[in-house]
C-alpha cells in the first residue's frame, strides 16, 4: 500500500507570495491533517479535514487555509507569505481521525 | 491544555533497554497519550498509544501510572537504527480536538 505523498518536496518563495502544497493520503483514509514543524516551535497542528470538511483547526492565522477533495486528497494554501512561515509542512492521514496517523515526508518551504 | 515535558536528549548503547519519560501534569480525563518517532528528513511514525496502565506492542511498551501525570516509553534492546527523536503527545481527537506535541527527546544510540 502506498504511503502518504506530498508535493512538492522543496519550495522557495519570497515574502508576499502565496503557495499551495498538496497531499495524497493512504488509500481508504478519510482524515487528513496538516502540521507545521519548526526548530523553535516544534510540531504544531494546523487543521484536519474529514470527508471534505474542516473538522478541527489549530491556532494559525487565516492566511493558512486548506481543502479536501472527494478522493481525500488535500491541499494547503498559505497566502501573503512571511519569513516566519519557513518550515517543514507535514501532512498525515488516518482512517477516521484516530491517534495513529501516517505522515508524509513533508514539504520544506523556505521564504526569502 | 495539557503541556508535556520530556528530556531534550538521551544517550544509550546497543542492546540496552531505554526508558523515556514524559511529564503531563495537566492531563485531562479524556486525553490519551501517544508516542511518535521521527528520523531526519522524514515525517513522524506512530509507535504506541495508551490511556492508563501498561500497553505493549511489537516495538515498545508504554507505562502510565494511576494518576496519569506522566508516562514512560520503553524501548527494549535498542539498536543503532533507533537513533531518532521521540515525541510524546497528550490530547484528544474527539469533538473537542486538542493535541499537543512535546518538544521531543533526541535519543542517540551508541555502538
mmCIF file of C-alpha atoms in Angstrom:
data_model
loop_
_atom_site.group_PDB
_atom_site.id
_atom_site.type_symbol
_atom_site.label_atom_id
_atom_site.label_comp_id
_atom_site.label_asym_id
_atom_site.label_seq_id
_atom_site.Cartn_x
_atom_site.Cartn_y
_atom_site.Cartn_z
ATOM 1 C CA UNK A 1 0.000 0.000 0.000
ATOM 2 C CA UNK A 2 1.479 3.350 -0.978
ATOM 3 C CA UNK A 3 2.231 5.783 1.827
ATOM 4 C CA UNK A 4 1.294 9.419 2.173
ATOM 5 C CA UNK A 5 2.808 11.532 -0.568
ATOM 6 C CA UNK A 6 3.424 15.247 -0.543
ATOM 7 C CA UNK A 7 4.334 17.556 -3.372
ATOM 8 C CA UNK A 8 6.488 19.424 -3.874
ATOM 9 C CA UNK A 9 9.198 18.261 -1.508
ATOM 10 C CA UNK A 10 11.014 21.586 -1.561
ATOM 11 C CA UNK A 11 9.813 25.075 -2.310
ATOM 12 C CA UNK A 12 11.392 28.515 -2.241
ATOM 13 C CA UNK A 13 9.183 31.579 -2.245
ATOM 14 C CA UNK A 14 9.556 35.272 -1.465
ATOM 15 C CA UNK A 15 7.653 37.333 1.077
ATOM 16 C CA UNK A 16 4.186 38.298 -0.022
ATOM 17 C CA UNK A 17 3.728 35.391 -2.397
ATOM 18 C CA UNK A 18 1.267 32.592 -1.879
ATOM 19 C CA UNK A 19 1.890 28.860 -2.005
ATOM 20 C CA UNK A 20 -0.156 25.681 -2.385
ATOM 21 C CA UNK A 21 1.016 22.348 -1.028
ATOM 22 C CA UNK A 22 -0.517 19.026 -1.946
ATOM 23 C CA UNK A 23 -1.049 15.811 -0.013
ATOM 24 C CA UNK A 24 -2.274 12.423 -1.172
ATOM 25 C CA UNK A 25 -3.326 10.224 1.756
ATOM 26 C CA UNK A 26 -3.133 6.471 2.024
ATOM 27 C CA UNK A 27 -5.887 4.843 0.002
ATOM 28 C CA UNK A 28 -9.010 4.479 2.110
ATOM 29 C CA UNK A 29 -8.025 7.109 4.652
ATOM 30 C CA UNK A 30 -10.610 9.842 5.005
ATOM 31 C CA UNK A 31 -8.895 12.103 7.501
ATOM 32 C CA UNK A 32 -6.038 14.393 6.524
ATOM 33 C CA UNK A 33 -4.244 16.644 8.982
ATOM 34 C CA UNK A 34 -1.633 19.306 8.372
ATOM 35 C CA UNK A 35 1.191 20.279 10.700
ATOM 36 C CA UNK A 36 3.918 22.893 10.712
ATOM 37 C CA UNK A 37 7.308 21.889 12.106
ATOM 38 C CA UNK A 38 9.979 24.439 13.007
ATOM 39 C CA UNK A 39 13.061 24.186 15.219
ATOM 40 C CA UNK A 40 11.687 26.824 17.564
ATOM 41 C CA UNK A 41 8.022 25.816 17.890
ATOM 42 C CA UNK A 42 8.223 22.117 17.165
ATOM 43 C CA UNK A 43 5.224 20.394 15.654
ATOM 44 C CA UNK A 44 2.066 22.458 15.583
ATOM 45 C CA UNK A 45 -1.335 21.352 14.373
ATOM 46 C CA UNK A 46 -2.805 23.423 11.555
ATOM 47 C CA UNK A 47 -6.088 21.747 10.665
ATOM 48 C CA UNK A 48 -7.802 18.458 9.927
ATOM 49 C CA UNK A 49 -10.122 17.601 7.086
ATOM 50 C CA UNK A 50 -12.541 14.704 7.068
ATOM 51 C CA UNK A 51 -14.854 13.891 4.185
ATOM 52 C CA UNK A 52 -14.152 17.247 2.511
ATOM 53 C CA UNK A 53 -14.994 19.255 5.661
ATOM 54 C CA UNK A 54 -12.640 21.013 8.007
ATOM 55 C CA UNK A 55 -13.294 19.247 11.263
ATOM 56 C CA UNK A 56 -10.664 20.788 13.512
ATOM 57 C CA UNK A 57 -8.427 23.817 13.396
ATOM 58 C CA UNK A 58 -5.318 24.917 15.263
ATOM 59 C CA UNK A 59 -4.284 28.415 16.247
ATOM 60 C CA UNK A 60 -2.949 29.734 12.989
ATOM 61 C CA UNK A 61 -3.933 32.950 11.210
ATOM 62 C CA UNK A 62 -6.421 32.966 8.379
ATOM 63 C CA UNK A 63 -3.578 33.120 5.858
ATOM 64 C CA UNK A 64 -3.380 29.381 6.317
ATOM 65 C CA UNK A 65 -6.212 27.525 4.668
ATOM 66 C CA UNK A 66 -6.887 24.143 3.222
ATOM 67 C CA UNK A 67 -9.354 21.963 1.458
ATOM 68 C CA UNK A 68 -10.033 18.333 0.787
ATOM 69 C CA UNK A 69 -11.349 16.788 -2.382
ATOM 70 C CA UNK A 70 -13.766 13.924 -2.836
ATOM 71 C CA UNK A 71 -10.867 11.487 -3.325
ATOM 72 C CA UNK A 72 -9.482 12.608 0.090
ATOM 73 C CA UNK A 73 -6.523 14.385 -1.458
ATOM 74 C CA UNK A 74 -5.860 17.648 0.330
ATOM 75 C CA UNK A 75 -4.250 20.959 -0.402
ATOM 76 C CA UNK A 76 -2.953 23.588 1.954
ATOM 77 C CA UNK A 77 -2.588 27.207 0.938
ATOM 78 C CA UNK A 78 -0.608 29.960 2.596
ATOM 79 C CA UNK A 79 -1.194 33.477 1.358
ATOM 80 C CA UNK A 80 0.957 36.575 1.849
ATOM 81 C CA UNK A 81 3.965 34.574 2.931
ATOM 82 C CA UNK A 82 6.097 35.822 5.803
ATOM 83 C CA UNK A 83 9.668 34.896 6.693
ATOM 84 C CA UNK A 84 8.340 33.050 9.749
ATOM 85 C CA UNK A 85 6.377 30.693 7.538
ATOM 86 C CA UNK A 86 9.597 28.934 6.611
ATOM 87 C CA UNK A 87 9.090 25.435 7.943
ATOM 88 C CA UNK A 88 8.551 21.790 7.181
ATOM 89 C CA UNK A 89 4.872 21.230 6.433
ATOM 90 C CA UNK A 90 3.716 17.737 7.192
ATOM 91 C CA UNK A 91 0.577 16.006 6.095
ATOM 92 C CA UNK A 92 -0.799 12.998 7.967
ATOM 93 C CA UNK A 93 -3.657 10.690 7.123
ATOM 94 C CA UNK A 94 -5.701 8.259 9.158
ATOM 95 C CA UNK A 95 -8.724 6.098 8.584
ATOM 96 C CA UNK A 96 -11.139 8.223 10.544
ATOM 97 C CA UNK A 97 -9.116 10.746 12.534
ATOM 98 C CA UNK A 98 -7.681 8.383 15.114
ATOM 99 C CA UNK A 99 -4.481 8.692 17.086
ATOM 100 C CA UNK A 100 -2.472 6.527 14.689
ATOM 101 C CA UNK A 101 -1.625 8.920 11.925
ATOM 102 C CA UNK A 102 0.571 8.177 8.933
ATOM 103 C CA UNK A 103 2.807 11.058 7.975
ATOM 104 C CA UNK A 104 4.213 12.040 4.629
ATOM 105 C CA UNK A 105 7.837 13.163 4.173
ATOM 106 C CA UNK A 106 6.836 16.817 4.284
ATOM 107 C CA UNK A 107 7.315 19.863 2.114
ATOM 108 C CA UNK A 108 10.226 22.088 3.066
ATOM 109 C CA UNK A 109 9.143 25.688 2.466
ATOM 110 C CA UNK A 110 11.708 28.453 2.511
ATOM 111 C CA UNK A 111 10.519 32.063 2.408
ATOM 112 C CA UNK A 112 13.123 34.626 1.385
ATOM 113 C CA UNK B 1 -4.304 22.264 27.612
ATOM 114 C CA UNK B 2 -2.004 19.537 28.863
ATOM 115 C CA UNK B 3 1.583 20.610 28.310
ATOM 116 C CA UNK B 4 4.206 17.890 28.050
ATOM 117 C CA UNK B 5 7.797 17.902 29.262
ATOM 118 C CA UNK B 6 10.425 15.460 28.016
ATOM 119 C CA UNK B 7 14.215 15.295 28.345
ATOM 120 C CA UNK B 8 15.868 17.129 25.481
ATOM 121 C CA UNK B 9 18.301 14.311 24.800
ATOM 122 C CA UNK B 10 19.374 10.868 25.963
ATOM 123 C CA UNK B 11 22.232 8.512 25.152
ATOM 124 C CA UNK B 12 22.311 4.762 25.386
ATOM 125 C CA UNK B 13 24.083 1.731 23.946
ATOM 126 C CA UNK B 14 23.052 -1.003 21.604
ATOM 127 C CA UNK B 15 21.277 -3.866 23.338
ATOM 128 C CA UNK B 16 20.154 -1.782 26.295
ATOM 129 C CA UNK B 17 16.610 -1.007 27.336
ATOM 130 C CA UNK B 18 15.775 2.684 27.034
ATOM 131 C CA UNK B 19 13.082 4.444 29.029
ATOM 132 C CA UNK B 20 11.929 7.927 28.050
ATOM 133 C CA UNK B 21 9.625 9.675 30.487
ATOM 134 C CA UNK B 22 7.134 12.387 29.613
ATOM 135 C CA UNK B 23 5.532 14.613 32.217
ATOM 136 C CA UNK B 24 1.978 15.865 31.660
ATOM 137 C CA UNK B 25 0.659 17.214 34.939
ATOM 138 C CA UNK B 26 -2.461 18.832 33.490
ATOM 139 C CA UNK B 27 -3.712 15.818 31.584
ATOM 140 C CA UNK B 28 -7.489 15.799 31.257
ATOM 141 C CA UNK B 29 -9.828 12.878 31.779
ATOM 142 C CA UNK B 30 -10.460 12.404 28.067
ATOM 143 C CA UNK B 31 -6.827 12.776 26.992
ATOM 144 C CA UNK B 32 -4.851 9.910 25.510
ATOM 145 C CA UNK B 33 -1.064 9.562 25.436
ATOM 146 C CA UNK B 34 0.641 8.815 22.131
ATOM 147 C CA UNK B 35 4.284 8.442 21.159
ATOM 148 C CA UNK B 36 5.835 9.024 17.776
ATOM 149 C CA UNK B 37 9.327 8.504 16.362
ATOM 150 C CA UNK B 38 10.911 10.798 13.791
ATOM 151 C CA UNK B 39 14.038 10.282 11.710
ATOM 152 C CA UNK B 40 15.752 13.159 9.914
ATOM 153 C CA UNK B 41 14.030 14.208 6.690
ATOM 154 C CA UNK B 42 11.021 12.028 7.434
ATOM 155 C CA UNK B 43 7.606 12.537 8.941
ATOM 156 C CA UNK B 44 6.876 11.122 12.403
ATOM 157 C CA UNK B 45 5.923 7.466 12.747
ATOM 158 C CA UNK B 46 3.368 6.180 15.252
ATOM 159 C CA UNK B 47 4.842 3.965 17.977
ATOM 160 C CA UNK B 48 2.225 3.376 20.650
ATOM 161 C CA UNK B 49 -0.812 4.877 22.349
ATOM 162 C CA UNK B 50 -2.468 4.355 25.702
ATOM 163 C CA UNK B 51 -4.853 5.693 28.299
ATOM 164 C CA UNK B 52 -3.784 4.045 31.554
ATOM 165 C CA UNK B 53 -1.686 1.187 32.990
ATOM 166 C CA UNK B 54 0.507 -0.634 30.503
ATOM 167 C CA UNK B 55 0.321 -1.103 26.762
ATOM 168 C CA UNK B 56 2.711 -3.274 24.769
ATOM 169 C CA UNK B 57 3.164 -3.850 21.071
ATOM 170 C CA UNK B 58 5.868 -5.406 18.946
ATOM 171 C CA UNK B 59 8.229 -2.445 19.214
ATOM 172 C CA UNK B 60 7.639 -0.759 22.578
ATOM 173 C CA UNK B 61 5.823 -0.620 25.885
ATOM 174 C CA UNK B 62 4.050 2.330 27.410
ATOM 175 C CA UNK B 63 3.694 2.633 31.172
ATOM 176 C CA UNK B 64 1.145 5.034 32.613
ATOM 177 C CA UNK B 65 0.766 5.356 36.405
ATOM 178 C CA UNK B 66 -2.617 5.627 38.066
ATOM 179 C CA UNK B 67 -2.518 9.418 38.328
ATOM 180 C CA UNK B 68 -1.624 9.656 34.604
ATOM 181 C CA UNK B 69 0.576 12.698 35.227
ATOM 182 C CA UNK B 70 3.467 11.047 33.438
ATOM 183 C CA UNK B 71 4.151 8.233 31.026
ATOM 184 C CA UNK B 72 7.223 6.192 30.129
ATOM 185 C CA UNK B 73 8.053 4.833 26.730
ATOM 186 C CA UNK B 74 10.208 1.722 26.989
ATOM 187 C CA UNK B 75 12.264 0.511 24.041
ATOM 188 C CA UNK B 76 13.714 -2.965 24.618
ATOM 189 C CA UNK B 77 17.160 -3.876 23.304
ATOM 190 C CA UNK B 78 17.762 -0.777 21.180
ATOM 191 C CA UNK B 79 19.906 -0.761 18.065
ATOM 192 C CA UNK B 80 21.703 1.997 16.189
ATOM 193 C CA UNK B 81 18.641 2.403 13.972
ATOM 194 C CA UNK B 82 16.617 3.549 16.969
ATOM 195 C CA UNK B 83 18.541 6.821 16.957
ATOM 196 C CA UNK B 84 15.774 9.345 16.373
ATOM 197 C CA UNK B 85 13.627 11.989 18.014
ATOM 198 C CA UNK B 86 10.782 10.653 20.138
ATOM 199 C CA UNK B 87 7.659 12.749 20.710
ATOM 200 C CA UNK B 88 5.125 12.462 23.464
ATOM 201 C CA UNK B 89 1.626 13.691 22.643
ATOM 202 C CA UNK B 90 -1.213 14.266 25.021
ATOM 203 C CA UNK B 91 -4.693 15.181 23.975
ATOM 204 C CA UNK B 92 -7.913 14.070 22.454
ATOM 205 C CA UNK B 93 -9.196 13.806 18.940
ATOM 206 C CA UNK B 94 -12.898 13.969 19.654
ATOM 207 C CA UNK B 95 -15.270 16.870 19.027
ATOM 208 C CA UNK B 96 -13.095 18.968 21.358
ATOM 209 C CA UNK B 97 -9.929 18.259 19.400
ATOM 210 C CA UNK B 98 -6.775 19.196 21.284
ATOM 211 C CA UNK B 99 -3.449 17.567 20.545
ATOM 212 C CA UNK B 100 -0.228 18.931 21.992
ATOM 213 C CA UNK B 101 3.134 17.678 20.783
ATOM 214 C CA UNK B 102 6.056 17.747 23.168
ATOM 215 C CA UNK B 103 9.407 19.192 22.158
ATOM 216 C CA UNK B 104 10.781 15.719 21.590
ATOM 217 C CA UNK B 105 13.672 13.707 23.006
ATOM 218 C CA UNK B 106 16.708 13.199 20.816
ATOM 219 C CA UNK B 107 17.818 9.613 21.506
ATOM 220 C CA UNK B 108 21.312 8.660 20.416
ATOM 221 C CA UNK B 109 22.281 5.014 20.441
ATOM 222 C CA UNK B 110 25.983 4.247 20.528
ATOM 223 C CA UNK B 111 27.678 1.018 19.433
#
